[in-house]
Backbone as ProteinMPNN parsed JSONL, in Angstrom:
{"seq_chain_A": "AALQIRKTHNGLPVGPGASLVYSVTVQNWGNVTATNVVITDPIPANTNFVSAGAGGALVGGSVVWTVPGVPIPTISDATYGS", "coords_chain_A": {"N_chain_A": [[61.802, 115.611, 46.535], [59.429, 113.039, 47.975], [58.219, 112.513, 50.799], [57.267, 109.579, 52.973], [55.406, 109.149, 55.887], [55.034, 106.988, 58.433], [53.26, 105.861, 61.627], [53.389, 103.623, 64.177], [52.103, 101.416, 66.706], [53.188, 99.194, 69.692], [51.111, 98.032, 69.652], [49.712, 96.2, 71.859], [47.364, 96.386, 74.501], [47.349, 98.596, 76.809], [47.558, 99.195, 80.358], [46.848, 101.668, 83.232], [50.185, 102.927, 84.258], [51.46, 101.53, 82.272], [53.543, 100.731, 79.603], [53.748, 102.432, 76.273], [55.424, 102.103, 73.322], [55.991, 103.354, 70.367], [56.681, 103.537, 66.916], [57.995, 105.548, 64.441], [58.337, 105.725, 61.011], [60.24, 106.693, 58.644], [60.044, 107.325, 54.963], [61.846, 107.721, 51.899], [60.615, 108.251, 48.906], [60.982, 109.711, 46.599], [63.06, 111.226, 44.131], [65.491, 112.544, 44.659], [67.434, 113.619, 47.709], [66.309, 113.983, 50.35], [66.095, 117.012, 52.529], [67.338, 118.418, 55.524], [64.784, 117.642, 57.056], [62.445, 117.7, 59.042], [60.369, 116.238, 61.91], [57.547, 115.805, 63.651], [55.746, 114.701, 66.416], [53.07, 114.607, 68.04], [52.736, 114.03, 71.682], [50.596, 111.386, 72.181], [47.09, 112.032, 74.069], [46.83, 111.783, 77.514], [49.316, 110.271, 78.124], [52.293, 110.084, 79.062], [55.792, 111.272, 78.265], [58.584, 109.498, 77.831], [61.154, 108.571, 76.733], [63.142, 109.058, 73.485], [64.217, 107.24, 70.848], [67.0, 107.711, 68.335], [67.714, 110.342, 68.158], [65.582, 112.048, 68.966], [63.747, 114.756, 70.494], [62.008, 115.598, 73.275], [59.411, 118.555, 72.829], [57.646, 120.879, 73.771], [55.263, 119.116, 74.044], [55.728, 117.696, 72.432], [57.402, 114.848, 70.18], [60.617, 115.598, 68.648], [62.198, 115.208, 65.698], [65.072, 115.938, 63.956], [66.344, 115.453, 60.499], [69.472, 115.488, 58.653], [69.463, 114.39, 56.614], [67.661, 112.434, 54.096], [68.406, 110.11, 52.056], [67.91, 108.617, 48.926], [66.429, 105.293, 47.862], [65.338, 105.379, 50.994], [64.955, 104.192, 54.146], [63.815, 105.109, 57.436], [63.651, 104.984, 60.751], [62.509, 105.397, 63.946], [62.106, 105.357, 67.343], [59.873, 105.784, 70.504], [58.932, 106.071, 73.489], [55.868, 105.96, 75.542]], "CA_chain_A": [[61.644, 114.29, 47.562], [58.449, 112.536, 48.213], [58.667, 111.562, 52.009], [55.905, 108.934, 53.549], [55.531, 109.042, 57.445], [54.232, 106.403, 59.254], [53.503, 105.838, 63.056], [52.487, 102.375, 64.577], [52.708, 101.045, 68.255], [53.567, 97.821, 69.861], [49.779, 96.832, 69.704], [49.632, 95.512, 73.115], [46.53, 96.836, 75.195], [47.69, 98.855, 78.202], [46.353, 99.988, 81.664], [47.54, 102.6, 83.975], [51.448, 102.437, 84.272], [52.112, 100.218, 81.427], [54.691, 101.419, 78.408], [53.488, 102.148, 74.976], [56.195, 102.31, 72.372], [55.509, 104.102, 68.99], [57.814, 103.418, 65.762], [58.048, 106.44, 63.692], [59.069, 105.59, 59.766], [60.103, 107.853, 57.036], [60.496, 107.009, 53.865], [61.572, 108.892, 50.772], [59.946, 107.722, 47.616], [61.552, 110.765, 45.162], [64.232, 111.258, 43.233], [66.407, 113.123, 45.6], [67.616, 113.377, 48.745], [65.17, 114.802, 51.247], [67.68, 117.871, 53.438], [66.586, 119.204, 57.017], [63.794, 116.99, 57.529], [61.788, 117.854, 60.679], [59.104, 115.532, 62.164], [57.044, 116.324, 65.054], [54.987, 114.026, 66.49], [52.305, 114.896, 69.027], [52.358, 112.827, 72.376], [48.946, 111.178, 72.606], [46.562, 112.324, 75.345], [46.462, 110.823, 78.886], [50.188, 109.54, 78.374], [53.81, 110.696, 79.814], [56.803, 111.069, 77.37], [59.452, 108.463, 78.556], [62.155, 108.531, 76.035], [63.111, 108.77, 72.468], [65.476, 106.795, 70.002], [67.35, 108.509, 66.98], [67.885, 111.955, 68.228], [64.378, 112.896, 69.223], [63.507, 115.252, 71.945], [60.659, 116.307, 73.685], [59.745, 119.768, 72.442], [56.31, 121.658, 73.767], [54.052, 118.323, 74.285], [55.777, 116.878, 70.99], [58.384, 114.773, 69.955], [60.868, 116.271, 67.467], [63.455, 114.749, 64.881], [65.742, 116.784, 62.815], [66.992, 114.452, 60.133], [69.784, 116.225, 58.25], [69.039, 113.873, 55.261], [67.002, 111.365, 53.971], [68.562, 109.811, 50.84], [66.528, 107.804, 48.327], [65.987, 104.85, 48.52], [65.547, 104.942, 52.709], [63.888, 104.009, 55.571], [64.618, 105.43, 58.646], [63.295, 104.595, 61.577], [62.731, 106.01, 65.371], [61.186, 104.918, 68.322], [59.676, 106.945, 71.612], [58.209, 105.398, 74.687], [55.231, 107.154, 76.652]], "C_chain_A": [[60.025, 114.198, 47.781], [58.699, 111.658, 49.804], [57.231, 110.9, 52.685], [56.427, 108.916, 55.207], [54.706, 107.875, 57.977], [54.212, 105.755, 60.623], [52.877, 104.309, 63.323], [53.048, 102.213, 66.281], [52.681, 99.761, 68.575], [52.287, 97.367, 70.041], [49.189, 96.132, 70.85], [48.662, 96.585, 73.9], [47.278, 96.871, 76.605], [46.821, 99.411, 79.387], [47.612, 101.222, 82.181], [48.925, 102.236, 84.3], [52.163, 102.121, 83.456], [52.8, 101.443, 80.244], [53.899, 101.273, 77.198], [54.762, 102.653, 74.281], [55.835, 102.322, 70.914], [56.757, 103.894, 68.135], [56.978, 104.505, 64.98], [58.969, 106.053, 62.458], [59.097, 106.869, 58.81], [60.729, 107.225, 55.934], [60.463, 107.736, 52.408], [61.493, 107.921, 49.414], [60.33, 108.946, 46.305], [62.674, 110.591, 44.779], [65.539, 111.891, 43.421], [66.314, 113.176, 46.777], [67.178, 114.296, 49.475], [66.163, 115.645, 52.588], [66.682, 118.595, 54.516], [65.381, 118.971, 57.031], [63.501, 117.28, 59.116], [60.616, 117.177, 60.918], [58.952, 115.82, 63.442], [55.777, 115.578, 64.892], [54.475, 114.368, 67.882], [52.293, 113.834, 69.831], [51.179, 112.756, 72.725], [48.628, 111.455, 74.049], [46.72, 111.25, 76.353], [47.785, 109.891, 78.694], [51.437, 110.562, 78.905], [54.922, 110.438, 78.616], [58.062, 110.358, 78.5], [61.053, 108.86, 78.027], [62.15, 108.535, 74.458], [64.602, 108.516, 71.955], [66.002, 107.988, 68.875], [67.576, 109.852, 67.069], [66.746, 112.526, 68.605], [64.537, 113.538, 70.363], [62.393, 115.751, 72.352], [60.595, 117.741, 73.543], [58.03, 120.547, 72.465], [55.097, 120.42, 73.964], [54.53, 117.204, 72.8], [57.067, 116.054, 71.058], [58.946, 115.319, 68.432], [61.766, 115.615, 67.098], [64.011, 115.671, 63.716], [66.588, 116.002, 62.071], [68.002, 115.661, 59.079], [69.62, 115.904, 56.593], [68.668, 112.808, 55.077], [67.157, 110.91, 52.066], [67.501, 108.671, 50.103], [67.324, 106.321, 47.84], [66.066, 104.915, 50.092], [64.558, 105.07, 53.317], [64.362, 104.433, 56.597], [63.371, 105.176, 59.661], [63.587, 105.056, 63.296], [61.822, 105.653, 65.987], [60.817, 106.09, 69.666], [58.851, 106.046, 72.575], [57.068, 106.347, 75.183], [54.385, 106.13, 77.68]], "O_chain_A": [[59.375, 115.243, 47.76], [59.192, 110.539, 49.942], [56.243, 111.606, 52.884], [57.574, 108.713, 55.606], [53.491, 108.018, 57.841], [55.187, 105.04, 60.852], [51.921, 103.916, 62.654], [54.022, 102.708, 66.848], [52.131, 99.029, 67.752], [52.186, 96.274, 70.597], [48.149, 95.492, 70.698], [49.136, 97.718, 73.971], [47.675, 95.946, 77.314], [45.703, 99.923, 79.339], [48.721, 101.521, 81.737], [48.994, 101.072, 84.695], [53.383, 102.257, 83.552], [52.56, 102.647, 80.147], [53.366, 100.189, 76.961], [55.185, 103.724, 74.717], [55.411, 101.312, 70.352], [57.853, 104.083, 68.662], [55.756, 104.505, 64.839], [60.186, 106.01, 62.636], [58.257, 107.683, 58.424], [61.823, 106.664, 55.993], [59.465, 108.201, 51.859], [62.281, 107.031, 49.094], [59.848, 108.853, 45.176], [63.314, 109.629, 45.204], [66.481, 111.845, 42.631], [65.229, 112.847, 47.256], [67.589, 115.448, 49.331], [66.804, 115.014, 53.428], [65.596, 119.146, 54.337], [64.641, 119.954, 57.024], [64.229, 117.09, 60.091], [59.694, 117.454, 60.15], [59.847, 116.047, 64.255], [54.985, 115.586, 63.949], [55.262, 114.432, 68.826], [51.993, 112.738, 69.358], [50.581, 113.61, 73.38], [49.384, 111.277, 75.004], [46.741, 110.047, 76.093], [47.603, 108.721, 79.029], [51.272, 111.771, 79.072], [54.871, 109.348, 78.047], [58.301, 110.695, 79.659], [61.933, 109.329, 78.748], [61.145, 108.01, 73.979], [65.662, 109.062, 72.261], [65.369, 109.024, 68.675], [67.633, 110.526, 66.041], [66.83, 113.755, 68.606], [65.299, 113.121, 71.234], [61.777, 116.453, 71.55], [61.542, 118.369, 74.017], [57.354, 120.731, 71.453], [53.945, 120.847, 74.034], [53.885, 116.271, 72.321], [57.888, 116.415, 71.901], [58.271, 115.469, 67.414], [62.463, 115.195, 68.022], [63.367, 116.019, 62.726], [67.632, 115.68, 62.639], [67.403, 116.672, 58.714], [69.629, 116.695, 55.65], [69.174, 111.929, 55.775], [66.405, 111.219, 51.142], [66.568, 108.067, 50.631], [68.513, 106.244, 47.529], [67.095, 104.376, 50.5], [63.555, 105.773, 53.189], [65.539, 104.126, 56.787], [62.209, 105.194, 59.255], [64.714, 105.042, 63.79], [60.704, 105.546, 65.483], [61.46, 107.136, 69.757], [58.052, 105.265, 72.058], [57.344, 107.545, 75.231], [53.766, 106.592, 78.639]]}, "name": "protein", "num_of_chains": 1, "seq": "AALQIRKTHNGLPVGPGASLVYSVTVQNWGNVTATNVVITDPIPANTNFVSAGAGGALVGGSVVWTVPGVPIPTISDATYGS"}
């Protein structure tokens, strides 16, 4: 498997107390299904974790997703807010 991971945010300027929404996208460019994929994304400095979609969980200052399999060709999206 050959995985590509991309992280984006909603692009809006924010001030204190405002919410940021991040999107993490995983794409499998390989020729086999990727199995037991663990994605770890640190929470940015000066932000607080609010929630995560697609089964993501806060683990020691990072959002962690465990994906049993990423077939080809597939794009998987997950979001979280801070």
